[in-house]
């Protein structure tokens, strides 16, 4: 698989449920970030976790990072219809300036 | 809250034509980026720019592409002779400092090459 692969590719849940998305990567990273993209729109930064951190919280978001497994998860608790969007993980590899994005998870929250 | 802006929001052009995509980064930011997203595919890095020069570029960013910061506010991406496969959403991003990890993205320009 390629750098920054998310799974599942698509996720449909009911409002109020939790949504979990996973991301795997291959290289050595400085940090991993999660972005959100509403259909046809720009990318909005959600949360960043550094390579020396294991878990981070921001509001209803919880992100974990396991550098030994080269994987991360994003948990959105108590989802809302407005959370419907695509979610991408992005890594900044050691020594690089660019972000490498995954292919994204399309989340649909049914009201 | 300050944000990155991009113009135009949509551009349709004929194959072989030159296009210039414009971005206004957040005013006190120093690091600038262009990414693109072909429909249904990943967001791909094109180029990063700092201190009036390219600091990193991907293999996508060939001789047909160039970037410029013509004044203190604009950051442009030029495609000299567009190809069909250049059709994509192009995103500009900026950040304030090297240590600041978060890149702030603009809303994108959707380019369609016919």
PDB file of C-alpha atoms in Angstrom:
ATOM      1  CA  UNK A   1       0.000   0.000   0.000  1.00  0.00           C
ATOM      2  CA  UNK A   2       1.027   3.605  -0.426  1.00  0.00           C
ATOM      3  CA  UNK A   3       2.107   6.123   2.181  1.00  0.00           C
ATOM      4  CA  UNK A   4      -0.795   7.402   4.221  1.00  0.00           C
ATOM      5  CA  UNK A   5      -3.528   4.927   3.502  1.00  0.00           C
ATOM      6  CA  UNK A   6      -6.747   5.344   5.392  1.00  0.00           C
ATOM      7  CA  UNK A   7      -9.333   2.760   6.123  1.00  0.00           C
ATOM      8  CA  UNK A   8     -12.146   2.396   5.761  1.00  0.00           C
ATOM      9  CA  UNK A   9     -12.493   4.182   2.439  1.00  0.00           C
ATOM     10  CA  UNK A  10     -16.079   4.996   3.322  1.00  0.00           C
ATOM     11  CA  UNK A  11     -18.007   4.984   6.581  1.00  0.00           C
ATOM     12  CA  UNK A  12     -21.700   5.582   7.188  1.00  0.00           C
ATOM     13  CA  UNK A  13     -23.013   6.005  10.728  1.00  0.00           C
ATOM     14  CA  UNK A  14     -25.965   7.460  12.591  1.00  0.00           C
ATOM     15  CA  UNK A  15     -25.805  10.784  14.360  1.00  0.00           C
ATOM     16  CA  UNK A  16     -24.596  10.319  17.929  1.00  0.00           C
ATOM     17  CA  UNK A  17     -22.416   7.333  17.120  1.00  0.00           C
ATOM     18  CA  UNK A  18     -18.643   7.386  17.195  1.00  0.00           C
ATOM     19  CA  UNK A  19     -16.594   7.263  14.003  1.00  0.00           C
ATOM     20  CA  UNK A  20     -13.134   5.736  13.871  1.00  0.00           C
ATOM     21  CA  UNK A  21     -10.791   6.137  10.946  1.00  0.00           C
ATOM     22  CA  UNK A  22      -7.360   4.594  10.615  1.00  0.00           C
ATOM     23  CA  UNK A  23      -4.252   5.626   8.751  1.00  0.00           C
ATOM     24  CA  UNK A  24      -1.092   3.712   7.987  1.00  0.00           C
ATOM     25  CA  UNK A  25       2.181   5.079   6.698  1.00  0.00           C
ATOM     26  CA  UNK A  26       5.538   3.713   5.668  1.00  0.00           C
ATOM     27  CA  UNK A  27       8.321   6.186   6.339  1.00  0.00           C
ATOM     28  CA  UNK A  28       9.872   7.916   9.357  1.00  0.00           C
ATOM     29  CA  UNK A  29       7.806  10.955  10.274  1.00  0.00           C
ATOM     30  CA  UNK A  30       8.049  14.146  12.310  1.00  0.00           C
ATOM     31  CA  UNK A  31       4.340  14.361  12.814  1.00  0.00           C
ATOM     32  CA  UNK A  32       0.997  13.173  11.519  1.00  0.00           C
ATOM     33  CA  UNK A  33      -1.935  15.456  10.884  1.00  0.00           C
ATOM     34  CA  UNK A  34      -5.590  14.960  10.136  1.00  0.00           C
ATOM     35  CA  UNK A  35      -7.485  17.192   7.746  1.00  0.00           C
ATOM     36  CA  UNK A  36     -11.112  17.442   6.798  1.00  0.00           C
ATOM     37  CA  UNK A  37     -12.484  18.273   3.375  1.00  0.00           C
ATOM     38  CA  UNK A  38     -16.097  19.059   2.656  1.00  0.00           C
ATOM     39  CA  UNK A  39     -17.170  18.095  -0.824  1.00  0.00           C
ATOM     40  CA  UNK A  40     -15.411  20.243  -3.416  1.00  0.00           C
ATOM     41  CA  UNK A  41     -13.885  22.501  -0.807  1.00  0.00           C
ATOM     42  CA  UNK A  42     -10.510  23.170   0.765  1.00  0.00           C
ATOM     43  CA  UNK A  43      -8.707  21.250   3.474  1.00  0.00           C
ATOM     44  CA  UNK A  44      -9.235  22.207   7.088  1.00  0.00           C
ATOM     45  CA  UNK A  45      -6.625  21.236   9.635  1.00  0.00           C
ATOM     46  CA  UNK A  46      -8.088  19.289  12.541  1.00  0.00           C
ATOM     47  CA  UNK A  47      -5.305  18.034  14.751  1.00  0.00           C
ATOM     48  CA  UNK A  48      -1.579  17.284  14.762  1.00  0.00           C
ATOM     49  CA  UNK A  49       0.232  14.639  16.723  1.00  0.00           C
ATOM     50  CA  UNK A  50       4.014  14.571  16.959  1.00  0.00           C
ATOM     51  CA  UNK A  51       6.061  11.453  16.598  1.00  0.00           C
ATOM     52  CA  UNK A  52       6.893  11.441  20.328  1.00  0.00           C
ATOM     53  CA  UNK A  53       3.223  11.648  21.336  1.00  0.00           C
ATOM     54  CA  UNK A  54       0.858   8.723  21.643  1.00  0.00           C
ATOM     55  CA  UNK A  55      -2.533  10.352  22.070  1.00  0.00           C
ATOM     56  CA  UNK A  56      -4.054  13.769  21.690  1.00  0.00           C
ATOM     57  CA  UNK A  57      -7.510  15.242  22.235  1.00  0.00           C
ATOM     58  CA  UNK A  58      -9.253  18.243  20.769  1.00  0.00           C
ATOM     59  CA  UNK A  59     -12.934  18.672  21.563  1.00  0.00           C
ATOM     60  CA  UNK A  60     -14.730  15.635  20.146  1.00  0.00           C
ATOM     61  CA  UNK A  61     -11.593  14.457  18.368  1.00  0.00           C
ATOM     62  CA  UNK A  62      -9.151  11.914  19.704  1.00  0.00           C
ATOM     63  CA  UNK A  63      -6.123  10.887  17.728  1.00  0.00           C
ATOM     64  CA  UNK A  64      -3.641   8.163  18.534  1.00  0.00           C
ATOM     65  CA  UNK A  65      -0.268   7.398  17.034  1.00  0.00           C
ATOM     66  CA  UNK A  66       1.638   4.134  17.166  1.00  0.00           C
ATOM     67  CA  UNK A  67       5.026   4.681  15.560  1.00  0.00           C
ATOM     68  CA  UNK A  68       6.015   1.038  16.029  1.00  0.00           C
ATOM     69  CA  UNK A  69       3.093   0.007  13.832  1.00  0.00           C
ATOM     70  CA  UNK A  70       3.280   3.163  11.706  1.00  0.00           C
ATOM     71  CA  UNK A  71      -0.396   3.789  12.218  1.00  0.00           C
ATOM     72  CA  UNK A  72      -2.775   6.410  13.560  1.00  0.00           C
ATOM     73  CA  UNK A  73      -6.455   6.560  14.321  1.00  0.00           C
ATOM     74  CA  UNK A  74      -8.911   9.423  14.446  1.00  0.00           C
ATOM     75  CA  UNK A  75     -11.974   9.056  16.642  1.00  0.00           C
ATOM     76  CA  UNK A  76     -14.873  11.468  16.351  1.00  0.00           C
ATOM     77  CA  UNK A  77     -17.205  11.049  19.297  1.00  0.00           C
ATOM     78  CA  UNK A  78     -20.933  11.830  19.316  1.00  0.00           C
ATOM     79  CA  UNK A  79     -20.951  12.481  15.590  1.00  0.00           C
ATOM     80  CA  UNK A  80     -23.187  15.094  13.998  1.00  0.00           C
ATOM     81  CA  UNK A  81     -24.586  15.393  10.488  1.00  0.00           C
ATOM     82  CA  UNK A  82     -22.231  18.358  10.024  1.00  0.00           C
ATOM     83  CA  UNK A  83     -19.270  15.983  10.451  1.00  0.00           C
ATOM     84  CA  UNK A  84     -20.085  14.536   7.029  1.00  0.00           C
ATOM     85  CA  UNK A  85     -16.912  15.057   4.986  1.00  0.00           C
ATOM     86  CA  UNK A  86     -13.762  13.335   3.796  1.00  0.00           C
ATOM     87  CA  UNK A  87     -10.991  12.930   6.331  1.00  0.00           C
ATOM     88  CA  UNK A  88      -7.355  12.681   5.340  1.00  0.00           C
ATOM     89  CA  UNK A  89      -4.244  11.877   7.273  1.00  0.00           C
ATOM     90  CA  UNK A  90      -1.064  13.621   6.222  1.00  0.00           C
ATOM     91  CA  UNK A  91       2.477  12.977   7.287  1.00  0.00           C
ATOM     92  CA  UNK A  92       5.522  15.183   7.208  1.00  0.00           C
ATOM     93  CA  UNK A  93       8.436  12.917   6.617  1.00  0.00           C
ATOM     94  CA  UNK A  94      11.691  13.515   8.413  1.00  0.00           C
ATOM     95  CA  UNK A  95      13.782  15.992   6.446  1.00  0.00           C
ATOM     96  CA  UNK A  96      11.014  17.086   4.112  1.00  0.00           C
ATOM     97  CA  UNK A  97       8.801  20.152   3.975  1.00  0.00           C
ATOM     98  CA  UNK A  98       5.945  18.603   2.050  1.00  0.00           C
ATOM     99  CA  UNK A  99       2.909  16.868   3.446  1.00  0.00           C
ATOM    100  CA  UNK A 100       2.079  13.431   2.080  1.00  0.00           C
ATOM    101  CA  UNK A 101      -1.650  12.800   2.101  1.00  0.00           C
ATOM    102  CA  UNK A 102      -3.548   9.562   2.293  1.00  0.00           C
ATOM    103  CA  UNK A 103      -6.440   8.660   0.064  1.00  0.00           C
ATOM    104  CA  UNK A 104      -9.026   9.601   2.668  1.00  0.00           C
ATOM    105  CA  UNK A 105     -12.085   8.223   4.408  1.00  0.00           C
ATOM    106  CA  UNK A 106     -15.489   9.486   3.294  1.00  0.00           C
ATOM    107  CA  UNK A 107     -17.657   9.824   6.386  1.00  0.00           C
ATOM    108  CA  UNK A 108     -21.429  10.069   6.080  1.00  0.00           C
ATOM    109  CA  UNK A 109     -23.343  10.865   9.252  1.00  0.00           C
ATOM    110  CA  UNK A 110     -27.043  10.190   8.899  1.00  0.00           C
ATOM    111  CA  UNK A 111     -29.323  12.534  10.877  1.00  0.00           C
TER     112      UNK A 111
ATOM    113  CA  UNK B   1      -9.767  34.871  11.397  1.00  0.00           C
ATOM    114  CA  UNK B   2      -7.236  35.311   8.576  1.00  0.00           C
ATOM    115  CA  UNK B   3      -7.415  32.778   5.784  1.00  0.00           C
ATOM    116  CA  UNK B   4      -5.731  31.813   2.547  1.00  0.00           C
ATOM    117  CA  UNK B   5      -7.647  32.945  -0.517  1.00  0.00           C
ATOM    118  CA  UNK B   6      -7.389  31.696  -4.085  1.00  0.00           C
ATOM    119  CA  UNK B   7      -8.588  33.016  -7.417  1.00  0.00           C
ATOM    120  CA  UNK B   8     -10.236  32.075  -9.612  1.00  0.00           C
ATOM    121  CA  UNK B   9     -12.407  29.451  -7.989  1.00  0.00           C
ATOM    122  CA  UNK B  10     -12.894  27.768 -11.359  1.00  0.00           C
ATOM    123  CA  UNK B  11     -10.926  27.989 -14.597  1.00  0.00           C
ATOM    124  CA  UNK B  12     -11.614  26.335 -17.924  1.00  0.00           C
ATOM    125  CA  UNK B  13      -8.878  26.444 -20.529  1.00  0.00           C
ATOM    126  CA  UNK B  14      -7.901  24.852 -23.813  1.00  0.00           C
ATOM    127  CA  UNK B  15      -5.046  22.374 -23.977  1.00  0.00           C
ATOM    128  CA  UNK B  16      -1.785  24.169 -24.692  1.00  0.00           C
ATOM    129  CA  UNK B  17      -2.841  27.435 -23.110  1.00  0.00           C
ATOM    130  CA  UNK B  18      -1.063  29.052 -20.208  1.00  0.00           C
ATOM    131  CA  UNK B  19      -2.864  29.477 -16.904  1.00  0.00           C
ATOM    132  CA  UNK B  20      -1.947  31.402 -13.792  1.00  0.00           C
ATOM    133  CA  UNK B  21      -3.503  30.432 -10.508  1.00  0.00           C
ATOM    134  CA  UNK B  22      -3.372  33.032  -7.781  1.00  0.00           C
ATOM    135  CA  UNK B  23      -3.146  32.742  -4.043  1.00  0.00           C
ATOM    136  CA  UNK B  24      -3.022  35.260  -1.235  1.00  0.00           C
ATOM    137  CA  UNK B  25      -1.441  33.549   1.770  1.00  0.00           C
ATOM    138  CA  UNK B  26      -2.072  34.645   5.328  1.00  0.00           C
ATOM    139  CA  UNK B  27      -0.274  37.949   5.722  1.00  0.00           C
ATOM    140  CA  UNK B  28       2.468  37.098   8.229  1.00  0.00           C
ATOM    141  CA  UNK B  29       3.207  33.673   6.786  1.00  0.00           C
ATOM    142  CA  UNK B  30       6.579  32.946   5.243  1.00  0.00           C
ATOM    143  CA  UNK B  31       6.276  29.428   3.820  1.00  0.00           C
ATOM    144  CA  UNK B  32       4.095  28.739   0.821  1.00  0.00           C
ATOM    145  CA  UNK B  33       2.962  25.574  -0.913  1.00  0.00           C
ATOM    146  CA  UNK B  34       1.011  24.325  -3.893  1.00  0.00           C
ATOM    147  CA  UNK B  35      -0.771  20.980  -3.899  1.00  0.00           C
ATOM    148  CA  UNK B  36      -3.135  19.432  -6.395  1.00  0.00           C
ATOM    149  CA  UNK B  37      -5.930  16.890  -6.214  1.00  0.00           C
ATOM    150  CA  UNK B  38      -7.049  15.100  -9.340  1.00  0.00           C
ATOM    151  CA  UNK B  39     -10.712  14.174  -9.057  1.00  0.00           C
ATOM    152  CA  UNK B  40     -11.144  11.168  -6.813  1.00  0.00           C
ATOM    153  CA  UNK B  41      -7.449  10.915  -6.005  1.00  0.00           C
ATOM    154  CA  UNK B  42      -5.075  11.938  -3.241  1.00  0.00           C
ATOM    155  CA  UNK B  43      -3.873  15.420  -2.550  1.00  0.00           C
ATOM    156  CA  UNK B  44      -0.358  15.612  -4.041  1.00  0.00           C
ATOM    157  CA  UNK B  45       2.441  17.973  -3.168  1.00  0.00           C
ATOM    158  CA  UNK B  46       3.785  20.130  -5.990  1.00  0.00           C
ATOM    159  CA  UNK B  47       6.174  22.707  -4.567  1.00  0.00           C
ATOM    160  CA  UNK B  48       7.204  24.646  -1.488  1.00  0.00           C
ATOM    161  CA  UNK B  49       8.565  28.190  -1.540  1.00  0.00           C
ATOM    162  CA  UNK B  50      10.457  30.200   1.043  1.00  0.00           C
ATOM    163  CA  UNK B  51      12.561  33.335   0.930  1.00  0.00           C
ATOM    164  CA  UNK B  52      11.764  33.862  -2.733  1.00  0.00           C
ATOM    165  CA  UNK B  53      12.962  30.512  -3.896  1.00  0.00           C
ATOM    166  CA  UNK B  54      11.747  26.976  -4.309  1.00  0.00           C
ATOM    167  CA  UNK B  55      12.733  24.912  -1.270  1.00  0.00           C
ATOM    168  CA  UNK B  56      11.314  21.587  -2.397  1.00  0.00           C
ATOM    169  CA  UNK B  57       9.440  20.243  -5.408  1.00  0.00           C
ATOM    170  CA  UNK B  58       7.930  16.968  -6.448  1.00  0.00           C
ATOM    171  CA  UNK B  59       8.450  15.056  -9.668  1.00  0.00           C
ATOM    172  CA  UNK B  60       5.094  16.407 -10.841  1.00  0.00           C
ATOM    173  CA  UNK B  61       6.515  19.929 -10.812  1.00  0.00           C
ATOM    174  CA  UNK B  62       8.319  19.808 -14.136  1.00  0.00           C
ATOM    175  CA  UNK B  63       9.450  22.586 -16.467  1.00  0.00           C
ATOM    176  CA  UNK B  64       5.847  23.378 -17.376  1.00  0.00           C
ATOM    177  CA  UNK B  65       5.249  24.676 -13.871  1.00  0.00           C
ATOM    178  CA  UNK B  66       6.630  27.775 -12.200  1.00  0.00           C
ATOM    179  CA  UNK B  67       5.875  29.724  -9.050  1.00  0.00           C
ATOM    180  CA  UNK B  68       6.352  33.344  -8.219  1.00  0.00           C
ATOM    181  CA  UNK B  69       5.760  35.798  -5.437  1.00  0.00           C
ATOM    182  CA  UNK B  70       5.426  38.940  -7.538  1.00  0.00           C
ATOM    183  CA  UNK B  71       4.685  41.238  -4.632  1.00  0.00           C
ATOM    184  CA  UNK B  72       4.292  41.115  -0.879  1.00  0.00           C
ATOM    185  CA  UNK B  73       0.928  39.414  -0.928  1.00  0.00           C
ATOM    186  CA  UNK B  74       0.401  37.174  -3.955  1.00  0.00           C
ATOM    187  CA  UNK B  75       1.796  33.723  -4.653  1.00  0.00           C
ATOM    188  CA  UNK B  76       1.167  32.335  -8.129  1.00  0.00           C
ATOM    189  CA  UNK B  77       1.384  29.010  -9.905  1.00  0.00           C
ATOM    190  CA  UNK B  78       1.830  29.142 -13.655  1.00  0.00           C
ATOM    191  CA  UNK B  79       1.309  26.235 -16.003  1.00  0.00           C
ATOM    192  CA  UNK B  80       2.914  27.160 -19.313  1.00  0.00           C
ATOM    193  CA  UNK B  81       1.213  24.780 -21.708  1.00  0.00           C
ATOM    194  CA  UNK B  82      -1.639  22.935 -20.099  1.00  0.00           C
ATOM    195  CA  UNK B  83      -2.333  19.267 -20.734  1.00  0.00           C
ATOM    196  CA  UNK B  84      -5.542  17.342 -20.230  1.00  0.00           C
ATOM    197  CA  UNK B  85      -4.015  15.617 -17.229  1.00  0.00           C
ATOM    198  CA  UNK B  86      -3.462  18.962 -15.507  1.00  0.00           C
ATOM    199  CA  UNK B  87      -7.180  19.063 -14.800  1.00  0.00           C
ATOM    200  CA  UNK B  88      -7.415  19.043 -11.016  1.00  0.00           C
ATOM    201  CA  UNK B  89      -8.154  21.077  -7.947  1.00  0.00           C
ATOM    202  CA  UNK B  90      -5.125  23.172  -7.035  1.00  0.00           C
ATOM    203  CA  UNK B  91      -4.647  24.157  -3.404  1.00  0.00           C
ATOM    204  CA  UNK B  92      -2.381  26.826  -2.034  1.00  0.00           C
ATOM    205  CA  UNK B  93      -1.204  26.595   1.569  1.00  0.00           C
ATOM    206  CA  UNK B  94       0.912  28.689   3.881  1.00  0.00           C
ATOM    207  CA  UNK B  95       2.429  28.608   7.317  1.00  0.00           C
ATOM    208  CA  UNK B  96       4.137  31.187   9.485  1.00  0.00           C
ATOM    209  CA  UNK B  97       7.303  29.536  10.669  1.00  0.00           C
ATOM    210  CA  UNK B  98       9.388  26.487   9.955  1.00  0.00           C
ATOM    211  CA  UNK B  99       8.614  25.217  13.449  1.00  0.00           C
ATOM    212  CA  UNK B 100       4.896  25.673  12.949  1.00  0.00           C
ATOM    213  CA  UNK B 101       3.619  22.439  11.573  1.00  0.00           C
ATOM    214  CA  UNK B 102       0.106  23.404  10.550  1.00  0.00           C
ATOM    215  CA  UNK B 103      -0.287  24.404   6.931  1.00  0.00           C
ATOM    216  CA  UNK B 104      -3.359  26.522   6.255  1.00  0.00           C
ATOM    217  CA  UNK B 105      -5.062  25.677   2.992  1.00  0.00           C
ATOM    218  CA  UNK B 106      -7.033  27.849   0.634  1.00  0.00           C
ATOM    219  CA  UNK B 107     -10.371  26.786  -0.878  1.00  0.00           C
ATOM    220  CA  UNK B 108      -8.740  25.701  -4.132  1.00  0.00           C
ATOM    221  CA  UNK B 109      -9.014  26.478  -7.827  1.00  0.00           C
ATOM    222  CA  UNK B 110     -10.716  23.894  -9.966  1.00  0.00           C
ATOM    223  CA  UNK B 111      -8.897  23.753 -13.306  1.00  0.00           C
ATOM    224  CA  UNK B 112     -10.449  22.026 -16.275  1.00  0.00           C
ATOM    225  CA  UNK B 113      -8.351  21.559 -19.398  1.00  0.00           C
ATOM    226  CA  UNK B 114     -10.297  20.759 -22.550  1.00  0.00           C
TER     227      UNK B 114
END
